[in-house]
Tab-separated table of C-alpha atoms in Angstrom:
chain	number	residue	atom	x	y	z
A	1	MET	CA	24.922	-14.691	5.160
A	2	PHE	CA	21.930	-12.323	5.260
A	3	VAL	CA	19.618	-15.297	4.704
A	4	ASN	CA	20.390	-16.403	8.281
A	5	PHE	CA	18.417	-13.379	9.516
A	6	LEU	CA	15.212	-14.275	7.649
A	7	SER	CA	12.376	-16.676	8.287
A	8	ASN	CA	11.800	-19.525	5.834
A	9	MET	CA	8.229	-19.912	7.043
A	10	GLU	CA	5.482	-17.842	5.377
A	11	PRO	CA	2.766	-17.393	8.020
A	12	LYS	CA	-0.912	-17.646	7.121
A	13	LYS	CA	-2.143	-15.832	10.227
A	14	SER	CA	-0.927	-12.953	12.380
A	15	SER	CA	-0.799	-15.213	15.419
A	16	GLU	CA	1.827	-17.364	13.661
A	17	ALA	CA	3.906	-14.339	12.615
A	18	LEU	CA	3.804	-12.834	16.096
A	19	LYS	CA	5.721	-15.872	17.394
A	20	ASP	CA	8.660	-15.229	15.042
A	21	SER	CA	11.011	-12.286	15.676
A	22	TYR	CA	11.900	-12.036	11.968
A	23	TRP	CA	8.263	-11.490	11.037
A	24	ILE	CA	7.744	-9.093	13.930
A	25	ASN	CA	10.627	-7.028	12.495
A	26	ALA	CA	8.987	-7.106	9.052
A	27	MET	CA	5.687	-5.950	10.559
A	28	GLN	CA	7.461	-3.174	12.456
A	29	ASP	CA	9.167	-2.074	9.208
A	30	GLU	CA	5.721	-1.699	7.616
A	31	LEU	CA	4.452	0.379	10.531
A	32	ASN	CA	7.618	2.523	10.452
A	33	GLU	CA	6.883	3.194	6.768
A	34	PHE	CA	3.392	4.384	7.823
A	35	LYS	CA	4.924	6.752	10.351
A	36	ARG	CA	7.492	8.076	7.867
A	37	ASN	CA	4.783	8.689	5.251
A	38	GLU	CA	2.287	10.144	7.780
A	39	VAL	CA	-0.362	7.634	6.729
A	40	TRP	CA	-2.588	7.784	9.816
A	41	ARG	CA	-3.356	9.291	13.206
A	42	LEU	CA	-4.606	7.511	16.342
A	43	VAL	CA	-7.945	9.007	17.451
A	44	PRO	CA	-10.804	8.102	19.799
A	45	ARG	CA	-13.285	5.699	18.137
A	46	PRO	CA	-16.089	7.762	16.553
A	47	LYS	CA	-19.605	6.574	17.384
A	48	ASP	CA	-21.238	7.136	13.979
A	49	LYS	CA	-18.508	5.885	11.601
A	50	THR	CA	-17.744	2.504	10.086
A	51	ILE	CA	-14.424	1.065	11.247
A	52	VAL	CA	-12.658	-0.897	8.512
A	53	GLY	CA	-10.682	-3.840	9.810
A	54	THR	CA	-7.031	-4.497	9.006
A	55	LYS	CA	-5.212	-7.690	8.137
A	56	TRP	CA	-1.554	-8.645	7.872
A	57	VAL	CA	-0.371	-10.335	4.658
A	58	PHE	CA	2.982	-12.127	4.656
A	59	ARG	CA	5.287	-13.007	1.741
A	60	ASN	CA	8.843	-14.248	1.410
A	61	LYS	CA	10.540	-12.323	-1.398
A	62	LYS	CA	13.004	-14.423	-3.389
A	63	ASP	CA	15.798	-13.678	-5.845
A	64	GLU	CA	16.313	-15.276	-9.270
A	65	ALA	CA	17.850	-18.369	-7.662
A	66	GLY	CA	14.842	-18.860	-5.384
A	67	ILE	CA	16.702	-17.804	-2.247
A	68	ILE	CA	14.659	-15.821	0.266
A	69	VAL	CA	16.056	-12.290	0.406
A	70	ARG	CA	13.350	-10.538	2.430
A	71	ASN	CA	10.417	-11.183	4.735
A	72	LYS	CA	7.711	-8.757	3.592
A	73	SER	CA	4.638	-8.027	5.654
A	74	GLN	CA	1.915	-5.721	4.483
A	75	LEU	CA	-0.960	-4.284	6.480
A	76	VAL	CA	-4.030	-4.148	4.268
A	77	ALA	CA	-7.487	-2.765	4.880
A	78	LYS	CA	-10.448	-5.138	4.755
A	79	GLY	CA	-12.041	-3.016	2.048
A	80	TYR	CA	-14.704	-5.585	1.294
A	81	ASN	CA	-16.557	-4.140	4.321
A	82	GLN	CA	-16.794	-0.710	2.651
A	83	GLN	CA	-20.105	0.438	1.186
A	84	GLU	CA	-20.328	2.594	-1.940
A	85	GLY	CA	-21.734	6.055	-1.214
A	86	ILE	CA	-20.913	5.730	2.485
A	87	ASP	CA	-17.223	4.813	2.728
A	88	TYR	CA	-16.195	5.679	-0.848
A	89	ASP	CA	-17.627	7.299	-3.971
A	90	GLU	CA	-16.078	5.327	-6.816
A	91	THR	CA	-13.535	2.654	-7.592
A	92	TYR	CA	-10.891	2.740	-10.275
A	93	ALA	CA	-8.365	0.360	-11.798
A	94	PRO	CA	-5.371	2.134	-13.376
A	95	VAL	CA	-4.451	0.007	-16.363
A	96	ALA	CA	-2.517	0.530	-19.559
A	97	ARG	CA	-3.754	-0.910	-22.819
A	98	ILE	CA	-1.337	-3.318	-24.458
A	99	GLU	CA	-1.353	-1.150	-27.602
A	100	ALA	CA	-0.089	1.845	-25.611
A	101	ILE	CA	2.723	-0.226	-24.110
A	102	ARG	CA	3.725	-1.567	-27.538
A	103	ILE	CA	3.768	1.923	-29.067
A	104	PHE	CA	5.824	3.237	-26.155
A	105	LEU	CA	8.371	0.420	-26.433
A	106	ALA	CA	8.568	0.729	-30.235
A	107	TYR	CA	9.170	4.481	-29.943
A	108	ALA	CA	11.826	3.964	-27.245
A	109	ALA	CA	13.580	1.350	-29.408
A	110	HIS	CA	13.403	3.613	-32.480
A	111	LYS	CA	14.913	6.565	-30.574
A	112	ASN	CA	17.405	4.315	-28.738
A	113	ILE	CA	16.004	5.349	-25.341
A	114	LYS	CA	16.781	3.207	-22.320
A	115	VAL	CA	13.617	1.977	-20.596
A	116	TYR	CA	13.633	0.921	-16.964
A	117	GLN	CA	11.010	-1.082	-15.143
A	118	MET	CA	10.602	-0.417	-11.456
A	119	ASP	CA	8.517	-1.505	-8.532
A	120	VAL	CA	7.349	1.418	-6.454
A	121	LYS	CA	7.688	0.545	-2.775
A	122	SER	CA	4.567	1.490	-0.860
A	123	ALA	CA	3.021	3.239	-3.872
A	124	PHE	CA	-0.444	3.483	-2.357
A	125	LEU	CA	0.935	5.153	0.777
A	126	ASN	CA	1.362	8.267	-1.344
A	127	GLY	CA	-2.274	8.556	-2.430
A	128	ILE	CA	-4.200	11.277	-0.564
A	129	LEU	CA	-7.642	10.302	0.716
A	130	GLN	CA	-10.628	12.540	0.009
A	131	GLU	CA	-12.974	10.602	2.308
A	132	GLU	CA	-12.761	10.130	6.064
A	133	VAL	CA	-11.795	6.474	6.661
A	134	TYR	CA	-11.185	4.821	10.028
A	135	VAL	CA	-9.336	1.523	10.460
A	136	SER	CA	-8.787	-0.679	13.474
A	137	GLN	CA	-5.412	-0.954	15.155
A	138	PRO	CA	-3.402	-3.843	13.658
A	139	GLU	CA	-3.324	-7.174	15.461
A	140	GLY	CA	-0.225	-7.454	17.618
A	141	PHE	CA	0.348	-3.698	17.641
A	142	VAL	CA	-2.597	-2.320	19.627
A	143	ASP	CA	-1.538	0.573	21.846
A	144	PRO	CA	-2.255	-0.567	25.447
A	145	LYS	CA	-2.807	3.050	26.547
A	146	PHE	CA	-5.466	3.605	23.874
A	147	LEU	CA	-7.368	0.342	23.520
A	148	ASP	CA	-10.571	2.124	22.446
A	149	HIS	CA	-8.846	4.187	19.726
A	150	VAL	CA	-8.722	3.661	15.967
A	151	TYR	CA	-6.675	5.169	13.170
A	152	VAL	CA	-8.035	7.820	10.839
A	153	LEU	CA	-6.284	7.534	7.487
A	154	ASP	CA	-4.723	10.542	5.797
A	155	LYS	CA	-3.388	8.418	2.939
A	156	VAL	CA	-4.715	5.302	1.295
A	157	ARG	CA	-3.987	1.700	2.195
A	158	TYR	CA	-3.942	-1.400	0.075
A	159	GLY	CA	-7.356	-3.006	0.231
A	160	LEU	CA	-9.417	0.180	0.300
A	161	LYS	CA	-11.857	0.518	-2.593
A	162	GLN	CA	-10.641	4.059	-3.321
A	163	ALA	CA	-6.898	3.285	-3.088
A	164	PRO	CA	-6.158	3.020	-6.843
A	165	ARG	CA	-8.111	6.223	-7.616
A	166	ALA	CA	-6.374	8.240	-4.896
A	167	TRP	CA	-2.927	6.991	-5.946
A	168	TYR	CA	-3.654	7.730	-9.622
A	169	GLU	CA	-4.798	11.279	-8.799
A	170	THR	CA	-1.655	11.961	-6.749
A	171	PHE	CA	0.583	10.484	-9.453
A	172	SER	CA	-1.201	12.456	-12.223
A	173	ILE	CA	-0.736	15.728	-10.355
A	174	TYR	CA	2.973	14.973	-9.923
A	175	LEU	CA	3.418	14.163	-13.632
A	176	THR	CA	1.542	17.292	-14.711
A	177	LYS	CA	3.711	19.466	-12.441
A	178	SER	CA	6.779	17.747	-13.952
A	179	GLY	CA	5.876	18.919	-17.451
A	180	PHE	CA	3.905	15.937	-18.757
A	181	TRP	CA	0.345	16.192	-20.059
A	182	LYS	CA	-2.614	13.880	-20.524
A	183	ASP	CA	-3.621	12.704	-23.951
A	184	VAL	CA	-7.049	14.036	-24.923
A	185	ASN	CA	-8.256	10.421	-25.216
A	186	ASP	CA	-7.318	9.577	-21.612
A	187	GLY	CA	-10.284	11.393	-20.097
């Protein structure tokens, strides 16, 4: 029954999505997540700063049977406009070597430990930004009272060059406070 409240279409552009109430709801859910996580603040456009654009990305999430269970919209930053040394200092890709995963799984199997896989919803929204980054208001959701304003980010967004690094730093601090420690080889 829930499938009757979802869109079968997967829009390619914001203009297409903004004609469909189901996608508008999905976009609003994303923006509500920003508000809940205190991701950004609306401020007057600074004169001497680069403004990174934003773009909506749309996906229909399906279950094992291929039935659409959710319309997911994601607001991403157009990070390809960022310049190293100006908008960010370094990039980073948090990856795990296959050997580490195999050792972990072998150890868990040996000790009869249950292992769970999970998808972290809005993981990057929890990464704290060190740099000052401004993004444009998202298409379809520009505040009519503040047309000349932009958002200053307090937390990272998908698409920013520094997003993986900021998320990794936040996650590492949490794990360390929870009693875990880094291996000396992790750097």
